[in-house]
Amino acid sequence: MTIREQLELWEKEYLSPHAALSMFSKGREREEEQCDIRPVFQRDRDRILHSKSFRRLKDKTQVFLTPEGDHYRTRLTHTLEVSQNARTIAKALRMNEDLVEAIALGHDLGHTPFGHAGERALNEVCPYGFEHNVQSVRTVEKLEKNGQGLNLTEEVRDGILNHQTSGMPHTLEGKIVRLSDKIAYIHHDMDDAIRGGILTEADVPAEIADVIGYTTGERLDHFIHDIVTTSFGTGDIQMSEPVGDAMQKLRRFMFERVYQNPEAKSEESKAEMLIETLYRHYLAHIDELPKDLLHLMEEGEPRERIVCDYISAMTDRFAISIYEELYIPKSWHG
């Protein structure tokens, strides 16, 4: 019996009856020989962790564009915080931690430079629309490894696709990540806003603080404990009604005070203009795209989608440098 088979049996004996078991995975689009050490979801986690798109998250905006300071979140640190929250919940509920971690680490791989400003810009100009969760799945299926994709299991791809409010994953592990994403960004975006002087802890309305806590740390702890105690033994992943209601109120508060704050978002219109300009440039100069993307176009993919593939994969820094190279005059040296 291989180590992988022993781990699969351990999952079957120890994990909750509601957990997704590696041995019963729906499998991959392309069949592969099994690893003798790692179950399939652990293998997916490793593939995502070693991918180029994962590494690029370190230079992509979370909320504040190119902030001055070492402690503001990036898309990568957001992803790691989602993963940690999700693993804590999964372990307490005896769900499949490998599946949870794979979904969490992969959920934002398709996110644009400049955060949601970049996403809005591509969604505006591309006739096919643009959603980062759909692009994340496209990234792992078609774009990684020079067009080969990562060939992840169906359960991981489903969790990545459905991590937003509008989606509903088919596994409880996916539902854990879906909630963990929300509590992570509410927690760390408020922490960053306090660091940036946009908010103070005292600004949080009492009707919210009385339910879920008076500091960012208290609220995160309360969210996680509430999900665990409310979900335990139910066959579902959910919050209690009072805490879920408080989270929605806190989310609306964050939109009013941070996500739509003119001071915090003063540079976003510039970022959107930059993304739209790059989109139009590459649409008119499609031959400048990398060969692996041009190969997709030869297979029948529309050029608008291919241009989105290229731009959405950029880091903030790379997008700015390309824009400067194309549109900012350089000094003549003779």
PDB file of N, CA, C and O in Angstrom, residues 87-115:
ATOM      1  N   ARG A  87      -8.436  27.035   6.667  1.00  0.00           N
ATOM      2  CA  ARG A  87      -7.861  25.828   7.268  1.00  0.00           C
ATOM      3  C   ARG A  87      -8.249  25.696   8.734  1.00  0.00           C
ATOM      4  O   ARG A  87      -8.493  24.582   9.219  1.00  0.00           O
ATOM      5  N   THR A  88      -8.298  26.810   9.449  1.00  0.00           N
ATOM      6  CA  THR A  88      -8.712  26.765  10.859  1.00  0.00           C
ATOM      7  C   THR A  88     -10.131  26.220  10.979  1.00  0.00           C
ATOM      8  O   THR A  88     -10.416  25.356  11.816  1.00  0.00           O
ATOM      9  N   ILE A  89     -11.023  26.723  10.126  1.00  0.00           N
ATOM     10  CA  ILE A  89     -12.419  26.262  10.141  1.00  0.00           C
ATOM     11  C   ILE A  89     -12.503  24.797   9.727  1.00  0.00           C
ATOM     12  O   ILE A  89     -13.196  23.983  10.354  1.00  0.00           O
ATOM     13  N   ALA A  90     -11.792  24.444   8.656  1.00  0.00           N
ATOM     14  CA  ALA A  90     -11.840  23.078   8.142  1.00  0.00           C
ATOM     15  C   ALA A  90     -11.333  22.070   9.165  1.00  0.00           C
ATOM     16  O   ALA A  90     -11.917  21.001   9.354  1.00  0.00           O
ATOM     17  N   LYS A  91     -10.247  22.420   9.848  1.00  0.00           N
ATOM     18  CA  LYS A  91      -9.694  21.493  10.845  1.00  0.00           C
ATOM     19  C   LYS A  91     -10.686  21.277  11.982  1.00  0.00           C
ATOM     20  O   LYS A  91     -10.887  20.147  12.444  1.00  0.00           O
ATOM     21  N   ALA A  92     -11.310  22.368  12.436  1.00  0.00           N
ATOM     22  CA  ALA A  92     -12.260  22.254  13.544  1.00  0.00           C
ATOM     23  C   ALA A  92     -13.475  21.417  13.164  1.00  0.00           C
ATOM     24  O   ALA A  92     -14.041  20.710  14.004  1.00  0.00           O
ATOM     25  N   LEU A  93     -13.874  21.479  11.898  1.00  0.00           N
ATOM     26  CA  LEU A  93     -15.062  20.742  11.438  1.00  0.00           C
ATOM     27  C   LEU A  93     -14.700  19.389  10.823  1.00  0.00           C
ATOM     28  O   LEU A  93     -15.577  18.688  10.322  1.00  0.00           O
ATOM     29  N   ARG A  94     -13.422  19.040  10.851  1.00  0.00           N
ATOM     30  CA  ARG A  94     -12.922  17.787  10.259  1.00  0.00           C
ATOM     31  C   ARG A  94     -13.278  17.685   8.774  1.00  0.00           C
ATOM     32  O   ARG A  94     -13.660  16.632   8.271  1.00  0.00           O
ATOM     33  N   MET A  95     -13.109  18.801   8.080  1.00  0.00           N
ATOM     34  CA  MET A  95     -13.234  18.819   6.621  1.00  0.00           C
ATOM     35  C   MET A  95     -11.871  18.566   5.989  1.00  0.00           C
ATOM     36  O   MET A  95     -10.859  18.479   6.690  1.00  0.00           O
ATOM     37  N   ASN A  96     -11.821  18.494   4.676  1.00  0.00           N
ATOM     38  CA  ASN A  96     -10.577  18.171   3.978  1.00  0.00           C
ATOM     39  C   ASN A  96      -9.718  19.428   3.845  1.00  0.00           C
ATOM     40  O   ASN A  96      -9.977  20.294   3.010  1.00  0.00           O
ATOM     41  N   GLU A  97      -8.680  19.526   4.674  1.00  0.00           N
ATOM     42  CA  GLU A  97      -7.822  20.717   4.676  1.00  0.00           C
ATOM     43  C   GLU A  97      -7.089  20.914   3.359  1.00  0.00           C
ATOM     44  O   GLU A  97      -6.858  22.045   2.925  1.00  0.00           O
ATOM     45  N   ASP A  98      -6.673  19.823   2.725  1.00  0.00           N
ATOM     46  CA  ASP A  98      -5.949  19.950   1.452  1.00  0.00           C
ATOM     47  C   ASP A  98      -6.833  20.586   0.387  1.00  0.00           C
ATOM     48  O   ASP A  98      -6.382  21.452  -0.382  1.00  0.00           O
ATOM     49  N   LEU A  99      -8.090  20.177   0.329  1.00  0.00           N
ATOM     50  CA  LEU A  99      -9.010  20.745  -0.656  1.00  0.00           C
ATOM     51  C   LEU A  99      -9.272  22.216  -0.351  1.00  0.00           C
ATOM     52  O   LEU A  99      -9.261  23.066  -1.246  1.00  0.00           O
ATOM     53  N   VAL A 100      -9.505  22.515   0.925  1.00  0.00           N
ATOM     54  CA  VAL A 100      -9.733  23.900   1.335  1.00  0.00           C
ATOM     55  C   VAL A 100      -8.544  24.779   0.960  1.00  0.00           C
ATOM     56  O   VAL A 100      -8.698  25.872   0.406  1.00  0.00           O
ATOM     57  N   GLU A 101      -7.344  24.298   1.239  1.00  0.00           N
ATOM     58  CA  GLU A 101      -6.157  25.107   0.970  1.00  0.00           C
ATOM     59  C   GLU A 101      -5.938  25.292  -0.526  1.00  0.00           C
ATOM     60  O   GLU A 101      -5.557  26.382  -0.976  1.00  0.00           O
ATOM     61  N   ALA A 102      -6.165  24.251  -1.308  1.00  0.00           N
ATOM     62  CA  ALA A 102      -6.000  24.367  -2.760  1.00  0.00           C
ATOM     63  C   ALA A 102      -6.956  25.414  -3.333  1.00  0.00           C
ATOM     64  O   ALA A 102      -6.559  26.264  -4.142  1.00  0.00           O
ATOM     65  N   ILE A 103      -8.214  25.378  -2.910  1.00  0.00           N
ATOM     66  CA  ILE A 103      -9.198  26.353  -3.398  1.00  0.00           C
ATOM     67  C   ILE A 103      -8.798  27.761  -2.964  1.00  0.00           C
ATOM     68  O   ILE A 103      -8.817  28.710  -3.763  1.00  0.00           O
ATOM     69  N   ALA A 104      -8.413  27.898  -1.694  1.00  0.00           N
ATOM     70  CA  ALA A 104      -8.060  29.216  -1.164  1.00  0.00           C
ATOM     71  C   ALA A 104      -6.852  29.804  -1.884  1.00  0.00           C
ATOM     72  O   ALA A 104      -6.851  30.982  -2.276  1.00  0.00           O
ATOM     73  N   LEU A 105      -5.827  29.008  -2.097  1.00  0.00           N
ATOM     74  CA  LEU A 105      -4.623  29.514  -2.752  1.00  0.00           C
ATOM     75  C   LEU A 105      -4.865  29.842  -4.221  1.00  0.00           C
ATOM     76  O   LEU A 105      -4.182  30.695  -4.793  1.00  0.00           O
ATOM     77  N   GLY A 106      -5.855  29.199  -4.831  1.00  0.00           N
ATOM     78  CA  GLY A 106      -6.110  29.429  -6.253  1.00  0.00           C
ATOM     79  C   GLY A 106      -7.226  30.401  -6.560  1.00  0.00           C
ATOM     80  O   GLY A 106      -7.421  30.773  -7.726  1.00  0.00           O
ATOM     81  N   HIS A 107      -7.952  30.890  -5.533  1.00  0.00           N
ATOM     82  CA  HIS A 107      -9.201  31.591  -5.821  1.00  0.00           C
ATOM     83  C   HIS A 107      -9.006  32.924  -6.541  1.00  0.00           C
ATOM     84  O   HIS A 107      -9.888  33.365  -7.269  1.00  0.00           O
ATOM     85  N   ASP A 108      -7.855  33.579  -6.377  1.00  0.00           N
ATOM     86  CA  ASP A 108      -7.644  34.889  -7.003  1.00  0.00           C
ATOM     87  C   ASP A 108      -6.547  34.880  -8.060  1.00  0.00           C
ATOM     88  O   ASP A 108      -6.025  35.944  -8.429  1.00  0.00           O
ATOM     89  N   LEU A 109      -6.182  33.727  -8.579  1.00  0.00           N
ATOM     90  CA  LEU A 109      -5.089  33.658  -9.555  1.00  0.00           C
ATOM     91  C   LEU A 109      -5.371  34.481 -10.806  1.00  0.00           C
ATOM     92  O   LEU A 109      -4.445  34.936 -11.480  1.00  0.00           O
ATOM     93  N   GLY A 110      -6.627  34.676 -11.137  1.00  0.00           N
ATOM     94  CA  GLY A 110      -6.979  35.421 -12.346  1.00  0.00           C
ATOM     95  C   GLY A 110      -7.233  36.885 -12.110  1.00  0.00           C
ATOM     96  O   GLY A 110      -7.706  37.592 -13.016  1.00  0.00           O
ATOM     97  N   HIS A 111      -6.933  37.377 -10.895  1.00  0.00           N
ATOM     98  CA  HIS A 111      -7.217  38.782 -10.599  1.00  0.00           C
ATOM     99  C   HIS A 111      -6.288  39.704 -11.376  1.00  0.00           C
ATOM    100  O   HIS A 111      -5.147  39.378 -11.664  1.00  0.00           O
ATOM    101  N   THR A 112      -6.826  40.876 -11.682  1.00  0.00           N
ATOM    102  CA  THR A 112      -6.127  41.866 -12.491  1.00  0.00           C
ATOM    103  C   THR A 112      -5.126  42.666 -11.669  1.00  0.00           C
ATOM    104  O   THR A 112      -5.180  42.663 -10.443  1.00  0.00           O
ATOM    105  N   PRO A 113      -4.228  43.404 -12.352  1.00  0.00           N
ATOM    106  CA  PRO A 113      -3.485  44.432 -11.626  1.00  0.00           C
ATOM    107  C   PRO A 113      -4.451  45.514 -11.141  1.00  0.00           C
ATOM    108  O   PRO A 113      -5.539  45.675 -11.686  1.00  0.00           O
ATOM    109  N   PHE A 114      -4.080  46.207 -10.091  1.00  0.00           N
ATOM    110  CA  PHE A 114      -4.851  47.317  -9.517  1.00  0.00           C
ATOM    111  C   PHE A 114      -6.202  46.874  -8.939  1.00  0.00           C
ATOM    112  O   PHE A 114      -7.158  47.646  -8.895  1.00  0.00           O
ATOM    113  N   GLY A 115      -6.276  45.617  -8.508  1.00  0.00           N
ATOM    114  CA  GLY A 115      -7.458  45.151  -7.795  1.00  0.00           C
ATOM    115  C   GLY A 115      -8.732  45.239  -8.613  1.00  0.00           C
ATOM    116  O   GLY A 115      -8.747  44.997  -9.828  1.00  0.00           O
TER     117      GLY A 115
END
